[in-house]
Amino acid sequence: MAEAIRQTVIDHRELASVTAAHGVRIALEPLNPVSLNRKTAIWTMEQALKIVEEVDRQEVWICFDTWNVWQTAKMKGSSAG
C-alpha cells in the first residue's frame, strides 16, 4: 500500500500542476471498502489527509462525504463503531 500512496502523491502533484493553470481543484474522496474494494482506493480520512499533506498543493483537497465517514469504524459516532 505504501508504494501505491507514494505513486498517488507523485501523480497528484503532476495533475495539480495542470489543473492550477485552469483554476480547477482536485478532491480526493475516501471510499469505504464496502463501496469500492481495490488496492488503489483511498479508504480512510487518514489516508486521504496523508496524501493531501504530502502532495502539498493548494489544488488538492479532500471531499468529505459524510456517508463514507459514517461507515468508518474508528470515527466517533459512526454506524460501524
CSV table of N, CA, C and O in Angstrom, one decimal:
chain,number,residue,atom,x,y,z
A,1,MET,N,0.8,-1.2,0.0
A,1,MET,CA,0.0,0.0,0.0
A,1,MET,C,0.9,1.3,0.0
A,1,MET,O,0.5,2.2,-0.6
A,2,ALA,N,2.0,1.2,0.7
A,2,ALA,CA,2.9,2.4,0.7
A,2,ALA,C,3.3,2.8,-0.6
A,2,ALA,O,3.4,4.0,-0.9
A,3,GLU,N,3.6,1.9,-1.5
A,3,GLU,CA,4.0,2.2,-2.9
A,3,GLU,C,2.9,2.8,-3.7
A,3,GLU,O,3.1,3.8,-4.4
A,4,ALA,N,1.7,2.4,-3.5
A,4,ALA,CA,0.5,2.9,-4.1
A,4,ALA,C,0.3,4.4,-3.7
A,4,ALA,O,0.0,5.2,-4.5
A,5,ILE,N,0.5,4.6,-2.4
A,5,ILE,CA,0.3,6.0,-1.9
A,5,ILE,C,1.4,6.9,-2.4
A,5,ILE,O,1.2,8.0,-2.8
A,6,ARG,N,2.6,6.4,-2.5
A,6,ARG,CA,3.8,7.2,-3.0
A,6,ARG,C,3.5,7.6,-4.5
A,6,ARG,O,3.7,8.7,-4.9
A,7,GLN,N,3.0,6.6,-5.2
A,7,GLN,CA,2.7,6.9,-6.7
A,7,GLN,C,1.6,7.9,-6.8
A,7,GLN,O,1.6,8.7,-7.6
A,8,THR,N,0.6,7.7,-5.9
A,8,THR,CA,-0.6,8.6,-5.9
A,8,THR,C,-0.1,10.1,-5.6
A,8,THR,O,-0.6,11.0,-6.3
A,9,VAL,N,0.8,10.2,-4.7
A,9,VAL,CA,1.3,11.6,-4.4
A,9,VAL,C,2.0,12.2,-5.6
A,9,VAL,O,1.8,13.3,-6.0
A,10,ILE,N,2.9,11.4,-6.3
A,10,ILE,CA,3.6,11.9,-7.5
A,10,ILE,C,2.6,12.2,-8.6
A,10,ILE,O,2.7,13.3,-9.2
A,11,ASP,N,1.6,11.4,-8.8
A,11,ASP,CA,0.6,11.6,-9.8
A,11,ASP,C,-0.2,12.9,-9.6
A,11,ASP,O,-0.5,13.6,-10.5
A,12,HIS,N,-0.6,13.0,-8.3
A,12,HIS,CA,-1.4,14.2,-8.0
A,12,HIS,C,-0.6,15.5,-8.0
A,12,HIS,O,-1.2,16.6,-8.3
A,13,ARG,N,0.6,15.5,-7.7
A,13,ARG,CA,1.5,16.7,-7.9
A,13,ARG,C,1.5,17.1,-9.3
A,13,ARG,O,1.3,18.3,-9.6
A,14,GLU,N,1.7,16.1,-10.2
A,14,GLU,CA,1.7,16.4,-11.6
A,14,GLU,C,0.4,16.9,-12.1
A,14,GLU,O,0.3,17.9,-12.9
A,15,LEU,N,-0.7,16.3,-11.7
A,15,LEU,CA,-2.1,16.7,-12.1
A,15,LEU,C,-2.4,18.1,-11.5
A,15,LEU,O,-3.0,18.9,-12.2
A,16,ALA,N,-1.9,18.4,-10.3
A,16,ALA,CA,-2.2,19.7,-9.7
A,16,ALA,C,-1.5,20.8,-10.5
A,16,ALA,O,-2.1,21.9,-10.7
A,17,SER,N,-0.4,20.5,-11.1
A,17,SER,CA,0.3,21.5,-12.0
A,17,SER,C,-0.6,21.8,-13.2
A,17,SER,O,-0.6,23.0,-13.6
A,18,VAL,N,-1.2,20.8,-13.7
A,18,VAL,CA,-2.1,21.0,-14.9
A,18,VAL,C,-3.4,21.8,-14.5
A,18,VAL,O,-3.8,22.7,-15.1
A,19,THR,N,-4.0,21.3,-13.4
A,19,THR,CA,-5.3,21.9,-13.0
A,19,THR,C,-5.1,23.3,-12.5
A,19,THR,O,-6.0,24.2,-12.7
A,20,ALA,N,-3.9,23.7,-11.9
A,20,ALA,CA,-3.7,25.0,-11.5
A,20,ALA,C,-3.8,26.0,-12.6
A,20,ALA,O,-4.3,27.2,-12.4
A,21,ALA,N,-3.3,25.7,-13.8
A,21,ALA,CA,-3.4,26.5,-14.9
A,21,ALA,C,-4.8,26.8,-15.4
A,21,ALA,O,-5.1,27.8,-16.1
A,22,HIS,N,-5.7,26.0,-14.9
A,22,HIS,CA,-7.1,26.2,-15.4
A,22,HIS,C,-8.1,26.5,-14.2
A,22,HIS,O,-9.3,26.5,-14.4
A,23,GLY,N,-7.5,26.8,-13.0
A,23,GLY,CA,-8.3,27.2,-11.9
A,23,GLY,C,-9.2,26.0,-11.3
A,23,GLY,O,-10.2,26.3,-10.8
A,24,VAL,N,-8.7,24.8,-11.5
A,24,VAL,CA,-9.5,23.6,-11.1
A,24,VAL,C,-8.8,23.0,-9.9
A,24,VAL,O,-7.6,22.9,-9.8
A,25,ARG,N,-9.7,22.5,-9.0
A,25,ARG,CA,-9.1,21.8,-7.8
A,25,ARG,C,-9.4,20.3,-7.9
A,25,ARG,O,-10.4,19.9,-8.6
A,26,ILE,N,-8.6,19.5,-7.2
A,26,ILE,CA,-8.8,18.0,-7.2
A,26,ILE,C,-9.3,17.7,-5.8
A,26,ILE,O,-8.8,18.1,-4.8
A,27,ALA,N,-10.4,16.9,-5.8
A,27,ALA,CA,-10.9,16.4,-4.5
A,27,ALA,C,-10.8,14.9,-4.4
A,27,ALA,O,-11.2,14.2,-5.2
A,28,LEU,N,-10.0,14.5,-3.3
A,28,LEU,CA,-9.9,13.1,-3.0
A,28,LEU,C,-11.0,12.7,-2.1
A,28,LEU,O,-11.2,13.3,-1.1
A,29,GLU,N,-11.7,11.6,-2.5
A,29,GLU,CA,-12.8,11.2,-1.6
A,29,GLU,C,-12.5,9.8,-1.0
A,29,GLU,O,-12.4,8.8,-1.8
A,30,PRO,N,-12.3,9.7,0.3
A,30,PRO,CA,-12.1,8.4,0.9
A,30,PRO,C,-13.4,7.5,0.7
A,30,PRO,O,-14.5,8.0,1.0
A,31,LEU,N,-13.2,6.3,0.1
A,31,LEU,CA,-14.3,5.4,-0.1
A,31,LEU,C,-14.2,4.2,0.8
A,31,LEU,O,-13.2,3.6,0.8
A,32,ASN,N,-15.2,4.0,1.6
A,32,ASN,CA,-15.2,2.8,2.5
A,32,ASN,C,-15.0,1.6,1.6
A,32,ASN,O,-15.6,1.5,0.5
A,33,PRO,N,-14.3,0.6,2.1
A,33,PRO,CA,-14.1,-0.7,1.3
A,33,PRO,C,-15.4,-1.3,0.8
A,33,PRO,O,-15.4,-2.1,-0.1
A,34,VAL,N,-16.4,-1.1,1.5
A,34,VAL,CA,-17.7,-1.7,1.2
A,34,VAL,C,-18.1,-1.1,-0.2
A,34,VAL,O,-18.7,-1.8,-1.0
A,35,SER,N,-17.8,0.2,-0.5
A,35,SER,CA,-18.2,0.8,-1.7
A,35,SER,C,-17.3,0.4,-2.9
A,35,SER,O,-17.8,0.2,-4.0
A,36,LEU,N,-16.0,0.3,-2.6
A,36,LEU,CA,-15.1,0.0,-3.7
A,36,LEU,C,-13.9,-0.6,-3.1
A,36,LEU,O,-13.0,0.0,-2.4
A,37,ASN,N,-13.7,-1.9,-3.3
A,37,ASN,CA,-12.7,-2.7,-2.6
A,37,ASN,C,-11.5,-2.9,-3.6
A,37,ASN,O,-11.4,-4.0,-4.2
A,38,ARG,N,-10.7,-2.0,-3.8
A,38,ARG,CA,-9.5,-2.1,-4.6
A,38,ARG,C,-8.3,-1.6,-3.9
A,38,ARG,O,-8.4,-0.7,-3.1
A,39,LYS,N,-7.1,-2.1,-4.3
A,39,LYS,CA,-5.9,-1.7,-3.6
A,39,LYS,C,-5.6,-0.2,-3.8
A,39,LYS,O,-5.0,0.5,-2.9
A,40,THR,N,-6.0,0.4,-4.9
A,40,THR,CA,-5.7,1.8,-5.2
A,40,THR,C,-6.7,2.8,-4.6
A,40,THR,O,-6.5,4.0,-4.7
A,41,ALA,N,-7.7,2.3,-3.9
A,41,ALA,CA,-8.7,3.1,-3.3
A,41,ALA,C,-8.2,3.8,-2.1
A,41,ALA,O,-7.4,3.3,-1.4
A,42,ILE,N,-8.7,5.0,-1.9
A,42,ILE,CA,-8.4,5.7,-0.6
A,42,ILE,C,-9.5,5.4,0.3
A,42,ILE,O,-10.6,5.9,0.1
A,43,TRP,N,-9.3,4.6,1.4
A,43,TRP,CA,-10.4,4.1,2.2
A,43,TRP,C,-10.7,5.0,3.4
A,43,TRP,O,-11.8,4.9,4.0
A,44,THR,N,-9.7,5.7,3.9
A,44,THR,CA,-9.9,6.4,5.2
A,44,THR,C,-9.6,7.9,5.1
A,44,THR,O,-8.8,8.3,4.2
A,45,MET,N,-10.1,8.7,6.0
A,45,MET,CA,-9.7,10.1,6.0
A,45,MET,C,-8.3,10.2,6.3
A,45,MET,O,-7.6,11.1,5.8
A,46,GLU,N,-7.7,9.3,7.1
A,46,GLU,CA,-6.3,9.4,7.4
A,46,GLU,C,-5.4,9.2,6.2
A,46,GLU,O,-4.4,9.9,6.0
A,47,GLN,N,-5.8,8.3,5.3
A,47,GLN,CA,-5.1,8.1,4.1
A,47,GLN,C,-5.2,9.3,3.2
A,47,GLN,O,-4.2,9.7,2.6
A,48,ALA,N,-6.4,9.8,3.0
A,48,ALA,CA,-6.6,11.0,2.2
A,48,ALA,C,-5.8,12.2,2.7
A,48,ALA,O,-5.2,12.9,2.0
A,49,LEU,N,-5.8,12.4,4.0
A,49,LEU,CA,-5.1,13.5,4.6
A,49,LEU,C,-3.6,13.4,4.4
A,49,LEU,O,-2.9,14.3,4.1
A,50,LYS,N,-3.1,12.2,4.6
A,50,LYS,CA,-1.7,11.9,4.3
A,50,LYS,C,-1.3,12.3,2.9
A,50,LYS,O,-0.3,12.9,2.6
A,51,ILE,N,-2.1,11.9,1.9
A,51,ILE,CA,-1.8,12.2,0.5
A,51,ILE,C,-1.9,13.7,0.3
A,51,ILE,O,-1.0,14.3,-0.3
A,52,VAL,N,-2.9,14.3,0.8
A,52,VAL,CA,-3.0,15.8,0.6
A,52,VAL,C,-1.9,16.5,1.2
A,52,VAL,O,-1.3,17.4,0.6
A,53,GLU,N,-1.4,16.1,2.4
A,53,GLU,CA,-0.3,16.8,3.1
A,53,GLU,C,1.0,16.5,2.3
A,53,GLU,O,1.8,17.4,2.1
A,54,GLU,N,1.2,15.3,1.8
A,54,GLU,CA,2.4,15.0,1.0
A,54,GLU,C,2.4,15.7,-0.4
A,54,GLU,O,3.5,16.0,-0.9
A,55,VAL,N,1.3,15.8,-1.0
A,55,VAL,CA,1.2,16.5,-2.3
A,55,VAL,C,1.5,17.9,-2.1
A,55,VAL,O,2.2,18.5,-2.9
A,56,ASP,N,1.0,18.5,-1.0
A,56,ASP,CA,1.3,19.9,-0.6
A,56,ASP,C,1.1,20.9,-1.8
A,56,ASP,O,1.9,21.7,-2.1
A,57,ARG,N,-0.1,20.8,-2.4
A,57,ARG,CA,-0.5,21.8,-3.4
A,57,ARG,C,-1.9,22.3,-3.0
A,57,ARG,O,-2.8,21.5,-2.6
A,58,GLN,N,-2.1,23.6,-3.2
A,58,GLN,CA,-3.4,24.1,-2.8
A,58,GLN,C,-4.6,23.6,-3.7
A,58,GLN,O,-5.7,23.8,-3.4
A,59,GLU,N,-4.3,23.0,-4.8
A,59,GLU,CA,-5.3,22.5,-5.7
A,59,GLU,C,-5.8,21.1,-5.3
A,59,GLU,O,-6.8,20.6,-5.8
A,60,VAL,N,-5.2,20.5,-4.3
A,60,VAL,CA,-5.6,19.1,-3.9
A,60,VAL,C,-6.2,19.2,-2.5
A,60,VAL,O,-5.6,19.6,-1.5
A,61,TRP,N,-7.5,18.8,-2.4
A,61,TRP,CA,-8.3,18.8,-1.2
A,61,TRP,C,-8.9,17.5,-0.9
A,61,TRP,O,-8.7,16.5,-1.7
A,62,ILE,N,-9.7,17.4,0.1
A,62,ILE,CA,-10.5,16.2,0.5
A,62,ILE,C,-11.9,16.5,0.3
A,62,ILE,O,-12.4,17.5,0.7
A,63,CYS,N,-12.6,15.5,-0.4
A,63,CYS,CA,-14.1,15.6,-0.4
A,63,CYS,C,-14.6,14.8,0.8
A,63,CYS,O,-14.4,13.6,0.9
A,64,PHE,N,-15.2,15.6,1.7
A,64,PHE,CA,-15.7,15.0,3.0
A,64,PHE,C,-17.1,14.5,2.8
A,64,PHE,O,-18.1,15.2,2.8
A,65,ASP,N,-17.2,13.2,2.5
A,65,ASP,CA,-18.5,12.6,2.2
A,65,ASP,C,-19.0,11.9,3.5
A,65,ASP,O,-18.4,11.0,4.0
A,66,THR,N,-20.0,12.5,4.1
A,66,THR,CA,-20.5,12.0,5.4
A,66,THR,C,-20.9,10.6,5.5
A,66,THR,O,-20.7,9.9,6.5
A,67,TRP,N,-21.4,10.0,4.4
A,67,TRP,CA,-21.8,8.6,4.4
A,67,TRP,C,-20.6,7.7,4.6
A,67,TRP,O,-20.6,6.8,5.3
A,68,ASN,N,-19.5,8.0,3.8
A,68,ASN,CA,-18.3,7.2,3.9
A,68,ASN,C,-17.6,7.4,5.3
A,68,ASN,O,-17.1,6.4,5.9
A,69,VAL,N,-17.7,8.6,5.9
A,69,VAL,CA,-17.1,8.8,7.2
A,69,VAL,C,-18.0,8.0,8.2
A,69,VAL,O,-17.5,7.3,9.1
A,70,TRP,N,-19.3,8.0,8.1
A,70,TRP,CA,-20.2,7.3,8.9
A,70,TRP,C,-19.9,5.8,9.0
A,70,TRP,O,-20.2,5.2,10.0
A,71,GLN,N,-19.5,5.3,7.8
A,71,GLN,CA,-19.2,3.9,7.7
A,71,GLN,C,-17.8,3.5,8.2
A,71,GLN,O,-17.4,2.3,8.2
A,72,THR,N,-17.0,4.4,8.7
A,72,THR,CA,-15.6,4.2,9.2
A,72,THR,C,-15.7,3.8,10.6
A,72,THR,O,-16.1,4.7,11.5
A,73,ALA,N,-15.2,2.6,11.0
A,73,ALA,CA,-15.3,2.1,12.3
A,73,ALA,C,-14.6,3.0,13.4
A,73,ALA,O,-15.1,3.1,14.5
A,74,LYS,N,-13.5,3.6,13.1
A,74,LYS,CA,-12.7,4.3,14.1
A,74,LYS,C,-13.2,5.7,14.3
A,74,LYS,O,-12.8,6.4,15.2
A,75,MET,N,-14.2,6.2,13.5
A,75,MET,CA,-14.7,7.5,13.7
A,75,MET,C,-15.7,7.5,14.8
A,75,MET,O,-16.7,6.8,14.7
A,76,LYS,N,-15.6,8.4,15.7
A,76,LYS,CA,-16.6,8.6,16.8
A,76,LYS,C,-18.0,8.9,16.2
A,76,LYS,O,-18.1,9.7,15.4
A,77,GLY,N,-18.9,8.1,16.7
A,77,GLY,CA,-20.3,8.3,16.3
A,77,GLY,C,-20.7,7.6,15.0
A,77,GLY,O,-21.7,7.8,14.4
A,78,SER,N,-19.8,6.8,14.4
A,78,SER,CA,-20.1,6.1,13.1
A,78,SER,C,-21.0,5.0,13.4
A,78,SER,O,-21.2,4.5,14.5
A,79,SER,N,-21.7,4.5,12.3
A,79,SER,CA,-22.6,3.4,12.5
A,79,SER,C,-21.8,2.1,12.7
A,79,SER,O,-22.3,1.1,13.2
A,80,ALA,N,-20.5,2.1,12.3
A,80,ALA,CA,-19.7,0.9,12.4
A,80,ALA,C,-19.0,0.8,13.7
A,80,ALA,O,-18.5,-0.3,14.1
A,81,GLY,N,-18.9,1.9,14.5
A,81,GLY,CA,-18.2,1.9,15.7
A,81,GLY,C,-19.1,2.0,16.8
A,81,GLY,O,-19.0,1.9,17.9
